[in-house]
GROMACS .gro file of C-alpha atoms in nm:
model
  229
    1UNK     CA    1   3.204   3.122   0.949
    2UNK     CA    2   3.426   2.985   0.662
    3UNK     CA    3   3.350   2.617   0.799
    4UNK     CA    4   2.957   2.689   0.811
    5UNK     CA    5   2.986   2.823   0.417
    6UNK     CA    6   3.147   2.522   0.353
    7UNK     CA    7   2.913   2.294   0.506
    8UNK     CA    8   2.610   2.474   0.363
    9UNK     CA    9   2.759   2.481   0.000
   10UNK     CA   10   2.821   2.096   0.033
   11UNK     CA   11   2.469   2.042   0.159
   12UNK     CA   12   2.318   2.278  -0.130
   13UNK     CA   13   2.523   2.100  -0.401
   14UNK     CA   14   2.444   1.762  -0.282
   15UNK     CA   15   2.072   1.868  -0.280
   16UNK     CA   16   2.095   1.993  -0.634
   17UNK     CA   17   2.264   1.678  -0.734
   18UNK     CA   18   2.005   1.482  -0.578
   19UNK     CA   19   1.718   1.679  -0.754
   20UNK     CA   20   1.917   1.648  -1.083
   21UNK     CA   21   1.926   1.264  -1.040
   22UNK     CA   22   1.564   1.244  -0.945
   23UNK     CA   23   1.472   1.464  -1.295
   24UNK     CA   24   1.673   1.199  -1.480
   25UNK     CA   25   1.476   0.909  -1.329
   26UNK     CA   26   1.135   1.076  -1.389
   27UNK     CA   27   1.252   1.148  -1.739
   28UNK     CA   28   1.312   0.761  -1.788
   29UNK     CA   29   0.950   0.700  -1.635
   30UNK     CA   30   0.807   0.960  -1.870
   31UNK     CA   31   0.969   0.825  -2.174
   32UNK     CA   32   0.850   0.462  -2.055
   33UNK     CA   33   0.511   0.617  -2.062
   34UNK     CA   34   0.516   0.753  -2.383
   35UNK     CA   35   0.662   0.430  -2.536
   36UNK     CA   36   0.380   0.228  -2.382
   37UNK     CA   37   0.144   0.407  -2.614
   38UNK     CA   38   0.312   0.279  -2.920
   39UNK     CA   39   0.159  -0.049  -2.971
   40UNK     CA   40  -0.106  -0.300  -2.780
   41UNK     CA   41   0.006  -0.649  -2.704
   42UNK     CA   42  -0.225  -0.934  -2.569
   43UNK     CA   43  -0.155  -1.032  -2.214
   44UNK     CA   44  -0.191  -1.400  -2.313
   45UNK     CA   45  -0.041  -1.619  -2.034
   46UNK     CA   46   0.211  -1.384  -1.908
   47UNK     CA   47   0.210  -1.212  -1.573
   48UNK     CA   48   0.185  -0.839  -1.531
   49UNK     CA   49   0.501  -0.836  -1.351
   50UNK     CA   50   0.665  -0.965  -1.657
   51UNK     CA   51   0.551  -0.663  -1.881
   52UNK     CA   52   0.697  -0.328  -1.888
   53UNK     CA   53   0.533  -0.070  -1.663
   54UNK     CA   54   0.293   0.142  -1.858
   55UNK     CA   55   0.262  -0.084  -2.161
   56UNK     CA   56  -0.056  -0.118  -2.318
   57UNK     CA   57  -0.208  -0.473  -2.328
   58UNK     CA   58  -0.529  -0.632  -2.433
   59UNK     CA   59  -0.717  -0.901  -2.224
   60UNK     CA   60  -1.027  -1.087  -2.180
   61UNK     CA   61  -1.220  -1.172  -1.865
   62UNK     CA   62  -1.525  -1.152  -1.649
   63UNK     CA   63  -1.563  -0.829  -1.424
   64UNK     CA   64  -1.671  -0.867  -1.056
   65UNK     CA   65  -1.863  -0.559  -0.981
   66UNK     CA   66  -2.007  -0.689  -0.671
   67UNK     CA   67  -1.629  -0.701  -0.515
   68UNK     CA   68  -1.505  -0.359  -0.594
   69UNK     CA   69  -1.255  -0.151  -0.370
   70UNK     CA   70  -1.241   0.242  -0.371
   71UNK     CA   71  -0.891   0.372  -0.346
   72UNK     CA   72  -0.934   0.683  -0.113
   73UNK     CA   73  -0.717   1.012  -0.109
   74UNK     CA   74  -0.710   1.030  -0.491
   75UNK     CA   75  -0.768   1.382  -0.660
   76UNK     CA   76  -0.851   1.502  -0.979
   77UNK     CA   77  -0.833   1.867  -1.107
   78UNK     CA   78  -0.767   1.950  -0.751
   79UNK     CA   79  -1.115   1.777  -0.634
   80UNK     CA   80  -1.129   1.489  -0.388
   81UNK     CA   81  -1.248   1.150  -0.462
   82UNK     CA   82  -1.161   0.767  -0.526
   83UNK     CA   83  -1.018   0.521  -0.770
   84UNK     CA   84  -1.233   0.236  -0.868
   85UNK     CA   85  -1.065  -0.099  -0.857
   86UNK     CA   86  -1.266  -0.386  -1.009
   87UNK     CA   87  -1.170  -0.748  -0.993
   88UNK     CA   88  -1.141  -0.905  -1.340
   89UNK     CA   89  -1.130  -1.291  -1.360
   90UNK     CA   90  -0.934  -1.433  -1.659
   91UNK     CA   91  -1.022  -1.745  -1.827
   92UNK     CA   92  -0.709  -1.931  -1.695
   93UNK     CA   93  -0.808  -1.867  -1.321
   94UNK     CA   94  -0.592  -1.573  -1.235
   95UNK     CA   95  -0.737  -1.254  -1.124
   96UNK     CA   96  -0.626  -0.895  -1.140
   97UNK     CA   97  -0.751  -0.528  -1.056
   98UNK     CA   98  -0.866  -0.302  -1.327
   99UNK     CA   99  -0.868   0.074  -1.248
  100UNK     CA  100  -1.170   0.204  -1.411
  101UNK     CA  101  -1.100   0.562  -1.317
  102UNK     CA  102  -1.159   0.822  -1.075
  103UNK     CA  103  -1.494   0.941  -0.900
  104UNK     CA  104  -1.566   1.242  -0.689
  105UNK     CA  105  -1.622   1.236  -0.333
  106UNK     CA  106  -1.982   1.265  -0.259
  107UNK     CA  107  -1.929   1.480   0.048
  108UNK     CA  108  -1.982   1.223   0.318
  109UNK     CA  109  -1.798   0.910   0.426
  110UNK     CA  110  -2.138   0.736   0.496
  111UNK     CA  111  -2.236   0.772   0.133
  112UNK     CA  112  -1.996   0.629  -0.118
  113UNK     CA  113  -2.031   0.689  -0.494
  114UNK     CA  114  -2.233   0.410  -0.670
  115UNK     CA  115  -2.000   0.233  -0.899
  116UNK     CA  116  -2.214  -0.071  -1.000
  117UNK     CA  117  -2.261  -0.170  -1.336
  118UNK     CA  118  -2.407  -0.478  -1.527
  119UNK     CA  119  -2.120  -0.671  -1.632
  120UNK     CA  120  -2.102  -0.893  -1.955
  121UNK     CA  121  -2.030  -1.245  -1.944
  122UNK     CA  122  -1.680  -1.177  -2.106
  123UNK     CA  123  -1.517  -0.843  -2.187
  124UNK     CA  124  -1.221  -0.765  -2.384
  125UNK     CA  125  -1.057  -0.461  -2.281
  126UNK     CA  126  -0.727  -0.251  -2.337
  127UNK     CA  127  -0.528  -0.066  -2.066
  128UNK     CA  128  -0.168   0.004  -1.935
  129UNK     CA  129   0.025  -0.179  -1.683
  130UNK     CA  130   0.110   0.003  -1.365
  131UNK     CA  131   0.175  -0.053  -0.978
  132UNK     CA  132  -0.060   0.037  -0.700
  133UNK     CA  133  -0.037   0.393  -0.578
  134UNK     CA  134   0.202   0.398  -0.301
  135UNK     CA  135   0.254   0.648   0.001
  136UNK     CA  136   0.576   0.800   0.096
  137UNK     CA  137   0.525   0.678   0.422
  138UNK     CA  138   0.296   0.441   0.621
  139UNK     CA  139   0.104   0.750   0.749
  140UNK     CA  140  -0.245   0.756   0.574
  141UNK     CA  141  -0.241   0.376   0.488
  142UNK     CA  142  -0.566   0.179   0.542
  143UNK     CA  143  -0.614  -0.166   0.472
  144UNK     CA  144  -0.959  -0.278   0.330
  145UNK     CA  145  -1.181  -0.424   0.581
  146UNK     CA  146  -1.198  -0.810   0.576
  147UNK     CA  147  -1.572  -0.817   0.639
  148UNK     CA  148  -1.881  -0.599   0.540
  149UNK     CA  149  -2.034  -0.466   0.255
  150UNK     CA  150  -1.912  -0.362  -0.073
  151UNK     CA  151  -1.728  -0.166  -0.226
  152UNK     CA  152  -1.458  -0.128   0.051
  153UNK     CA  153  -1.272   0.196   0.091
  154UNK     CA  154  -0.903   0.174   0.144
  155UNK     CA  155  -0.606   0.404   0.119
  156UNK     CA  156  -0.260   0.295  -0.032
  157UNK     CA  157  -0.299  -0.067   0.045
  158UNK     CA  158  -0.071  -0.333  -0.043
  159UNK     CA  159  -0.187  -0.611  -0.289
  160UNK     CA  160  -0.158  -0.883  -0.025
  161UNK     CA  161  -0.417  -0.674   0.178
  162UNK     CA  162  -0.643  -0.650  -0.120
  163UNK     CA  163  -0.617  -1.011  -0.192
  164UNK     CA  164  -0.699  -1.102   0.178
  165UNK     CA  165  -1.013  -0.897   0.166
  166UNK     CA  166  -1.117  -1.015  -0.196
  167UNK     CA  167  -1.045  -1.365  -0.069
  168UNK     CA  168  -0.839  -1.469  -0.379
  169UNK     CA  169  -0.483  -1.428  -0.481
  170UNK     CA  170  -0.435  -1.114  -0.734
  171UNK     CA  171  -0.169  -1.017  -0.986
  172UNK     CA  172   0.102  -0.777  -0.821
  173UNK     CA  173   0.022  -0.504  -1.059
  174UNK     CA  174  -0.298  -0.342  -1.194
  175UNK     CA  175  -0.452  -0.244  -1.531
  176UNK     CA  176  -0.521   0.144  -1.608
  177UNK     CA  177  -0.848   0.101  -1.810
  178UNK     CA  178  -0.806   0.267  -2.160
  179UNK     CA  179  -0.980   0.612  -2.168
  180UNK     CA  180  -1.184   0.487  -2.472
  181UNK     CA  181  -1.322   0.183  -2.278
  182UNK     CA  182  -1.665   0.139  -2.176
  183UNK     CA  183  -1.753   0.109  -1.799
  184UNK     CA  184  -1.532   0.365  -1.695
  185UNK     CA  185  -1.481   0.713  -1.505
  186UNK     CA  186  -1.239   0.992  -1.532
  187UNK     CA  187  -0.917   0.835  -1.683
  188UNK     CA  188  -0.658   1.106  -1.734
  189UNK     CA  189  -0.363   0.886  -1.686
  190UNK     CA  190  -0.029   1.083  -1.673
  191UNK     CA  191   0.330   0.975  -1.584
  192UNK     CA  192   0.364   0.985  -1.204
  193UNK     CA  193   0.515   1.238  -1.006
  194UNK     CA  194   0.616   1.610  -1.087
  195UNK     CA  195   0.761   1.690  -1.442
  196UNK     CA  196   1.119   1.613  -1.494
  197UNK     CA  197   1.202   1.989  -1.558
  198UNK     CA  198   1.048   2.085  -1.212
  199UNK     CA  199   1.342   1.869  -1.061
  200UNK     CA  200   1.586   2.019  -1.270
  201UNK     CA  201   1.476   2.371  -1.176
  202UNK     CA  202   1.497   2.260  -0.802
  203UNK     CA  203   1.866   2.160  -0.867
  204UNK     CA  204   1.952   2.480  -1.055
  205UNK     CA  205   1.799   2.664  -0.738
  206UNK     CA  206   2.000   2.472  -0.494
  207UNK     CA  207   2.328   2.521  -0.687
  208UNK     CA  208   2.226   2.908  -0.725
  209UNK     CA  209   2.210   2.905  -0.347
  210UNK     CA  210   2.547   2.783  -0.318
  211UNK     CA  211   2.682   3.033  -0.569
  212UNK     CA  212   2.516   3.328  -0.378
  213UNK     CA  213   2.664   3.191  -0.047
  214UNK     CA  214   2.998   3.198  -0.186
  215UNK     CA  215   2.957   3.552  -0.320
  216UNK     CA  216   2.830   3.677   0.010
  217UNK     CA  217   3.100   3.528   0.213
  218UNK     CA  218   3.410   3.652  -0.061
  219UNK     CA  219   3.248   4.018  -0.011
  220UNK     CA  220   3.238   3.953   0.376
  221UNK     CA  221   3.584   3.828   0.379
  222UNK     CA  222   3.705   4.125   0.157
  223UNK     CA  223   3.545   4.384   0.376
  224UNK     CA  224   3.682   4.222   0.692
  225UNK     CA  225   4.023   4.224   0.572
  226UNK     CA  226   4.004   4.577   0.456
  227UNK     CA  227   3.911   4.712   0.805
  228UNK     CA  228   4.186   4.495   0.950
  229UNK     CA  229   4.442   4.719   0.755
   0.00000   0.00000   0.00000
């Protein structure tokens, strides 16, 4: 029993430490998200990879509303839907994807939401630099079709897969369209993942499990020794 208690306590302490570290890492992300709102910098000739994640940037280009992607398995306020990724062609020939926000699921995969719009020759917009949403496992991933009509539905794709479907190289990161910008949908951008405090609460919970187990073991040991006398 003592060996089992030691093993379980070691596991509980390790899980608590792991959750605490996750909370610290999440806090860093949330701090970076908050700092990103401090100022807006022009993209210029910089690549999105060279800019800090969550930083706000301004850029100009031409939207391609005829070549859009719908990111599947995206929810808002508990409702299923899609996030709309629209290609933006920059004046220097580069292309990137702008996340124009969340749209609700229509109730049928055969009827996709209408995300078309009349694109101006040149638009100037503001947004945050971010990574493509990624799944923890390959389960649920679905690359976009290489042929067929637009928009094309995809789930947790890689940027290389989106580039192949679009027929041109895309920047490795995306831009989250600013909530105040036109031609967008629901854009309640938040830092990713659970709040840091939730991870810290889980850590304390695991440590309390270890303390409780030690107390129970101590009580059982004392009682056993009394019976043995």
